[in-house]
Amino acid sequence: MIVLYDARCGFCRQSRHISEALDWFGLIKWEPNPQTESSIVVLSGENRLTHWKAVKKIAVRLPLTWLLVIPSIALLPVFNPIGEKVYRWIALNRYCIGSNNCRIE
């Protein structure tokens, strides 16, 4: 599975580092997304997932996700509308999250 992410974004880089630490079996390969204005993209076989569906696919591949029962419940389809809204808010504000300013480096 390949994940394309915004390498200019501090939040995105931090998310990558956390995910890599939790990827005990090395199932995910991270690559900078050449279209940085785009969302996170997961390429898995013939499938191309974006937004919340991409985040869920990544979470399913991380063993620790299954040890954290309550967050795992959020992976159920009934939570997709909420997950998509949260994802879009984070995507719009990703350069400001965890930073003192909102400028792109």
GROMACS .gro file of N, CA and C in nm:
model
  315
    1MET      N    1   0.085  -0.117   0.000
    1MET     CA    2   0.000   0.000   0.000
    1MET      C    3   0.090   0.124   0.000
    2ILE      N    4   0.057   0.219  -0.086
    2ILE     CA    5   0.132   0.343  -0.095
    2ILE      C    6   0.043   0.458  -0.051
    3VAL      N    7   0.099   0.547   0.031
    3VAL     CA    8   0.026   0.665   0.076
    3VAL      C    9   0.097   0.787   0.020
    4LEU      N   10   0.023   0.869  -0.054
    4LEU     CA   11   0.074   0.996  -0.104
    4LEU      C   12   0.027   1.105  -0.008
    5TYR      N   13   0.121   1.188   0.040
    5TYR     CA   14   0.087   1.289   0.139
    5TYR      C   15   0.154   1.422   0.105
    6ASP      N   16   0.109   1.531   0.166
    6ASP     CA   17   0.163   1.664   0.145
    6ASP      C   18   0.290   1.680   0.229
    7ALA      N   19   0.406   1.664   0.168
    7ALA     CA   20   0.534   1.669   0.239
    7ALA      C   21   0.569   1.809   0.287
    8ARG      N   22   0.501   1.912   0.239
    8ARG     CA   23   0.527   2.049   0.285
    8ARG      C   24   0.453   2.080   0.415
    9CYS      N   25   0.358   1.999   0.450
    9CYS     CA   26   0.271   2.023   0.565
    9CYS      C   27   0.328   1.956   0.690
   10GLY      N   28   0.350   2.036   0.795
   10GLY     CA   29   0.403   1.982   0.920
   10GLY      C   30   0.311   1.880   0.983
   11PHE      N   31   0.180   1.906   0.981
   11PHE     CA   32   0.083   1.812   1.036
   11PHE      C   33   0.088   1.680   0.960
   12CYS      N   34   0.098   1.689   0.828
   12CYS     CA   35   0.102   1.569   0.744
   12CYS      C   36   0.230   1.489   0.770
   13ARG      N   37   0.342   1.560   0.783
   13ARG     CA   38   0.470   1.492   0.812
   13ARG      C   39   0.465   1.424   0.949
   14GLN      N   40   0.409   1.493   1.049
   14GLN     CA   41   0.398   1.434   1.183
   14GLN      C   42   0.306   1.312   1.180
   15SER      N   43   0.196   1.321   1.107
   15SER     CA   44   0.105   1.207   1.094
   15SER      C   45   0.177   1.088   1.031
   16ARG      N   46   0.260   1.117   0.932
   16ARG     CA   47   0.339   1.011   0.868
   16ARG      C   48   0.432   0.945   0.968
   17HIS      N   49   0.504   1.025   1.047
   17HIS     CA   50   0.599   0.969   1.144
   17HIS      C   51   0.529   0.883   1.249
   18ILE      N   52   0.415   0.928   1.296
   18ILE     CA   53   0.339   0.850   1.394
   18ILE      C   54   0.293   0.719   1.330
   19SER      N   55   0.240   0.728   1.210
   19SER     CA   56   0.193   0.607   1.140
   19SER      C   57   0.306   0.509   1.115
   20GLU      N   58   0.423   0.561   1.076
   20GLU     CA   59   0.538   0.473   1.053
   20GLU      C   60   0.580   0.402   1.181
   21ALA      N   61   0.573   0.472   1.294
   21ALA     CA   62   0.608   0.409   1.422
   21ALA      C   63   0.509   0.299   1.459
   22LEU      N   64   0.385   0.315   1.416
   22LEU     CA   65   0.281   0.216   1.447
   22LEU      C   66   0.269   0.106   1.342
   23ASP      N   67   0.339   0.121   1.232
   23ASP     CA   68   0.335   0.024   1.122
   23ASP      C   69   0.438  -0.086   1.149
   24TRP      N   70   0.407  -0.171   1.245
   24TRP     CA   71   0.500  -0.274   1.291
   24TRP      C   72   0.541  -0.372   1.184
   25PHE      N   73   0.459  -0.391   1.084
   25PHE     CA   74   0.488  -0.490   0.980
   25PHE      C   75   0.536  -0.427   0.850
   26GLY      N   76   0.555  -0.295   0.849
   26GLY     CA   77   0.605  -0.227   0.730
   26GLY      C   78   0.513  -0.242   0.609
   27LEU      N   79   0.385  -0.230   0.630
   27LEU     CA   80   0.287  -0.250   0.523
   27LEU      C   81   0.260  -0.126   0.440
   28ILE      N   82   0.305  -0.010   0.490
   28ILE     CA   83   0.272   0.116   0.424
   28ILE      C   84   0.399   0.185   0.376
   29LYS      N   85   0.397   0.227   0.250
   29LYS     CA   86   0.507   0.305   0.193
   29LYS      C   87   0.455   0.448   0.173
   30TRP      N   88   0.529   0.547   0.224
   30TRP     CA   89   0.488   0.687   0.217
   30TRP      C   90   0.568   0.758   0.109
   31GLU      N   91   0.499   0.835   0.025
   31GLU     CA   92   0.564   0.912  -0.080
   31GLU      C   93   0.502   1.051  -0.085
   32PRO      N   94   0.584   1.154  -0.111
   32PRO     CA   95   0.527   1.288  -0.126
   32PRO      C   96   0.429   1.292  -0.243
   33ASN      N   97   0.318   1.359  -0.223
   33ASN     CA   98   0.218   1.374  -0.328
   33ASN      C   99   0.260   1.489  -0.418
   34PRO      N  100   0.281   1.466  -0.546
   34PRO     CA  101   0.320   1.574  -0.635
   34PRO      C  102   0.213   1.682  -0.648
   35GLN      N  103   0.090   1.649  -0.616
   35GLN     CA  104  -0.021   1.745  -0.617
   35GLN      C  105  -0.054   1.781  -0.473
   36THR      N  106   0.027   1.870  -0.413
   36THR     CA  107   0.013   1.897  -0.270
   36THR      C  108  -0.120   1.960  -0.233
   37GLU      N  109  -0.188   2.022  -0.328
   37GLU     CA  110  -0.319   2.078  -0.295
   37GLU      C  111  -0.423   1.968  -0.284
   38SER      N  112  -0.386   1.848  -0.323
   38SER     CA  113  -0.478   1.735  -0.319
   38SER      C  114  -0.483   1.677  -0.178
   39SER      N  115  -0.578   1.589  -0.156
   39SER     CA  116  -0.591   1.523  -0.027
   39SER      C  117  -0.493   1.407  -0.019
   40ILE      N  118  -0.493   1.344   0.098
   40ILE     CA  119  -0.414   1.223   0.114
   40ILE      C  120  -0.471   1.118   0.018
   41VAL      N  121  -0.383   1.039  -0.040
   41VAL     CA  122  -0.426   0.937  -0.136
   41VAL      C  123  -0.364   0.805  -0.097
   42VAL      N  124  -0.445   0.701  -0.091
   42VAL     CA  125  -0.397   0.566  -0.065
   42VAL      C  126  -0.414   0.485  -0.193
   43LEU      N  127  -0.303   0.428  -0.239
   43LEU     CA  128  -0.305   0.340  -0.355
   43LEU      C  129  -0.284   0.199  -0.304
   44SER      N  130  -0.384   0.116  -0.323
   44SER     CA  131  -0.379  -0.021  -0.275
   44SER      C  132  -0.430  -0.111  -0.388
   45GLY      N  133  -0.337  -0.176  -0.455
   45GLY     CA  134  -0.376  -0.256  -0.570
   45GLY      C  135  -0.434  -0.165  -0.677
   46GLU      N  136  -0.553  -0.194  -0.721
   46GLU     CA  137  -0.621  -0.113  -0.823
   46GLU      C  138  -0.704  -0.001  -0.760
   47ASN      N  139  -0.713   0.000  -0.628
   47ASN     CA  140  -0.796   0.099  -0.558
   47ASN      C  141  -0.720   0.228  -0.532
   48ARG      N  142  -0.792   0.340  -0.542
   48ARG     CA  143  -0.741   0.472  -0.510
   48ARG      C  144  -0.841   0.536  -0.414
   49LEU      N  145  -0.799   0.554  -0.289
   49LEU     CA  146  -0.886   0.609  -0.186
   49LEU      C  147  -0.835   0.747  -0.145
   50THR      N  148  -0.929   0.837  -0.115
   50THR     CA  149  -0.893   0.970  -0.069
   50THR      C  150  -0.975   1.006   0.055
   51HIS      N  151  -0.937   1.117   0.117
   51HIS     CA  152  -1.009   1.174   0.230
   51HIS      C  153  -1.023   1.074   0.345
   52TRP      N  154  -1.141   1.068   0.404
   52TRP     CA  155  -1.165   0.984   0.521
   52TRP      C  156  -1.145   0.836   0.489
   53LYS      N  157  -1.184   0.793   0.370
   53LYS     CA  158  -1.166   0.651   0.334
   53LYS      C  159  -1.017   0.614   0.334
   54ALA      N  160  -0.932   0.706   0.293
   54ALA     CA  161  -0.788   0.682   0.295
   54ALA      C  162  -0.737   0.670   0.438
   55VAL      N  163  -0.784   0.759   0.525
   55VAL     CA  164  -0.743   0.755   0.666
   55VAL      C  165  -0.785   0.623   0.730
   56LYS      N  166  -0.908   0.579   0.701
   56LYS     CA  167  -0.956   0.453   0.755
   56LYS      C  168  -0.871   0.335   0.706
   57LYS      N  169  -0.834   0.336   0.578
   57LYS     CA  170  -0.752   0.228   0.521
   57LYS      C  171  -0.617   0.221   0.592
   58ILE      N  172  -0.558   0.338   0.619
   58ILE     CA  173  -0.431   0.342   0.691
   58ILE      C  174  -0.450   0.286   0.833
   59ALA      N  175  -0.554   0.331   0.902
   59ALA     CA  176  -0.579   0.288   1.039
   59ALA      C  177  -0.598   0.137   1.049
   60VAL      N  178  -0.664   0.079   0.951
   60VAL     CA  179  -0.688  -0.065   0.952
   60VAL      C  180  -0.555  -0.142   0.941
   61ARG      N  181  -0.456  -0.085   0.875
   61ARG     CA  182  -0.327  -0.152   0.857
   61ARG      C  183  -0.235  -0.140   0.978
   62LEU      N  184  -0.270  -0.056   1.076
   62LEU     CA  185  -0.185  -0.034   1.192
   62LEU      C  186  -0.235  -0.119   1.308
   63PRO      N  187  -0.155  -0.217   1.354
   63PRO     CA  188  -0.200  -0.310   1.459
   63PRO      C  189  -0.248  -0.241   1.587
   64LEU      N  190  -0.185  -0.131   1.626
   64LEU     CA  191  -0.225  -0.065   1.750
   64LEU      C  192  -0.367  -0.012   1.742
   65THR      N  193  -0.417   0.017   1.623
   65THR     CA  194  -0.554   0.064   1.605
   65THR      C  195  -0.652  -0.036   1.665
   66TRP      N  196  -0.622  -0.163   1.648
   66TRP     CA  197  -0.714  -0.266   1.696
   66TRP      C  198  -0.706  -0.284   1.846
   67LEU      N  199  -0.597  -0.239   1.909
   67LEU     CA  200  -0.586  -0.246   2.054
   67LEU      C  201  -0.663  -0.132   2.121
   68LEU      N  202  -0.683  -0.026   2.047
   68LEU     CA  203  -0.758   0.089   2.097
   68LEU      C  204  -0.903   0.075   2.051
   69VAL      N  205  -0.983   0.004   2.126
   69VAL     CA  206  -1.117  -0.036   2.086
   69VAL      C  207  -1.207   0.083   2.051
   70ILE      N  208  -1.212   0.184   2.135
   70ILE     CA  209  -1.304   0.294   2.110
   70ILE      C  210  -1.271   0.366   1.979
   71PRO      N  211  -1.143   0.404   1.953
   71PRO     CA  212  -1.116   0.466   1.823
   71PRO      C  213  -1.147   0.371   1.706
   72SER      N  214  -1.133   0.242   1.727
   72SER     CA  215  -1.162   0.147   1.620
   72SER      C  216  -1.309   0.148   1.582
   73ILE      N  217  -1.395   0.177   1.678
   73ILE     CA  218  -1.538   0.184   1.650
   73ILE      C  219  -1.565   0.293   1.547
   74ALA      N  220  -1.485   0.400   1.549
   74ALA     CA  221  -1.502   0.510   1.452
   74ALA      C  222  -1.477   0.465   1.309
   75LEU      N  223  -1.420   0.347   1.290
   75LEU     CA  224  -1.395   0.295   1.156
   75LEU      C  225  -1.521   0.233   1.094
   76LEU      N  226  -1.625   0.218   1.173
   76LEU     CA  227  -1.749   0.163   1.120
   76LEU      C  228  -1.812   0.259   1.019
   77PRO      N  229  -1.876   0.206   0.916
   77PRO     CA  230  -1.936   0.290   0.810
   77PRO      C  231  -2.033   0.397   0.860
   78VAL      N  232  -2.101   0.372   0.971
   78VAL     CA  233  -2.197   0.469   1.022
   78VAL      C  234  -2.130   0.602   1.057
   79PHE      N  235  -2.000   0.600   1.085
   79PHE     CA  236  -1.927   0.721   1.122
   79PHE      C  237  -1.865   0.792   1.001
   80ASN      N  238  -1.884   0.741   0.880
   80ASN     CA  239  -1.824   0.803   0.761
   80ASN      C  240  -1.859   0.950   0.744
   81PRO      N  241  -1.986   0.992   0.758
   81PRO     CA  242  -2.016   1.135   0.740
   81PRO      C  243  -1.940   1.225   0.839
   82ILE      N  244  -1.931   1.182   0.964
   82ILE     CA  245  -1.859   1.259   1.065
   82ILE      C  246  -1.709   1.259   1.032
   83GLY      N  247  -1.656   1.143   1.000
   83GLY     CA  248  -1.514   1.131   0.966
   83GLY      C  249  -1.478   1.217   0.847
   84GLU      N  250  -1.565   1.223   0.749
   84GLU     CA  251  -1.538   1.303   0.629
   84GLU      C  252  -1.537   1.452   0.664
   85LYS      N  253  -1.628   1.497   0.749
   85LYS     CA  254  -1.631   1.638   0.790
   85LYS      C  255  -1.506   1.674   0.870
   86VAL      N  256  -1.468   1.587   0.962
   86VAL     CA  257  -1.347   1.612   1.042
   86VAL      C  258  -1.224   1.614   0.951
   87TYR      N  259  -1.217   1.519   0.858
   87TYR     CA  260  -1.105   1.514   0.765
   87TYR      C  261  -1.095   1.645   0.686
   88ARG      N  262  -1.206   1.690   0.629
   88ARG     CA  263  -1.205   1.812   0.547
   88ARG      C  264  -1.163   1.935   0.629
   89TRP      N  265  -1.207   1.944   0.756
   89TRP     CA  266  -1.167   2.057   0.840
   89TRP      C  267  -1.016   2.052   0.863
   90ILE      N  268  -0.965   1.935   0.896
   90ILE     CA  269  -0.820   1.921   0.919
   90ILE      C  270  -0.745   1.953   0.790
   91ALA      N  271  -0.791   1.904   0.677
   91ALA     CA  272  -0.723   1.929   0.549
   91ALA      C  273  -0.717   2.079   0.519
   92LEU      N  274  -0.825   2.150   0.546
   92LEU     CA  275  -0.827   2.295   0.520
   92LEU      C  276  -0.737   2.373   0.615
   93ASN      N  277  -0.713   2.319   0.734
   93ASN     CA  278  -0.638   2.389   0.837
   93ASN      C  279  -0.503   2.324   0.868
   94ARG      N  280  -0.459   2.231   0.785
   94ARG     CA  281  -0.342   2.151   0.817
   94ARG      C  282  -0.214   2.232   0.833
   95TYR      N  283  -0.201   2.345   0.765
   95TYR     CA  284  -0.081   2.425   0.778
   95TYR      C  285  -0.079   2.505   0.908
   96CYS      N  286  -0.193   2.518   0.973
   96CYS     CA  287  -0.203   2.593   1.099
   96CYS      C  288  -0.193   2.502   1.221
   97ILE      N  289  -0.231   2.377   1.206
   97ILE     CA  290  -0.233   2.285   1.319
   97ILE      C  291  -0.090   2.257   1.363
   98GLY      N  292  -0.063   2.280   1.490
   98GLY     CA  293   0.069   2.254   1.545
   98GLY      C  294   0.174   2.354   1.502
   99SER      N  295   0.131   2.471   1.458
   99SER     CA  296   0.225   2.573   1.412
   99SER      C  297   0.185   2.707   1.469
  100ASN      N  298   0.283   2.797   1.481
  100ASN     CA  299   0.254   2.932   1.528
  100ASN      C  300   0.202   3.022   1.418
  101ASN      N  301   0.217   2.979   1.295
  101ASN     CA  302   0.166   3.058   1.183
  101ASN      C  303   0.107   2.966   1.080
  102CYS      N  304   0.042   3.023   0.981
  102CYS     CA  305  -0.027   2.942   0.881
  102CYS      C  306   0.040   2.950   0.745
  103ARG      N  307   0.163   2.996   0.740
  103ARG     CA  308   0.231   3.005   0.611
  103ARG      C  309   0.294   2.871   0.575
  104ILE      N  310   0.297   2.843   0.447
  104ILE     CA  311   0.360   2.722   0.397
  104ILE      C  312   0.510   2.745   0.397
  105GLU      N  313   0.585   2.649   0.448
  105GLU     CA  314   0.731   2.660   0.453
  105GLU      C  315   0.791   2.636   0.317
   0.00000   0.00000   0.00000
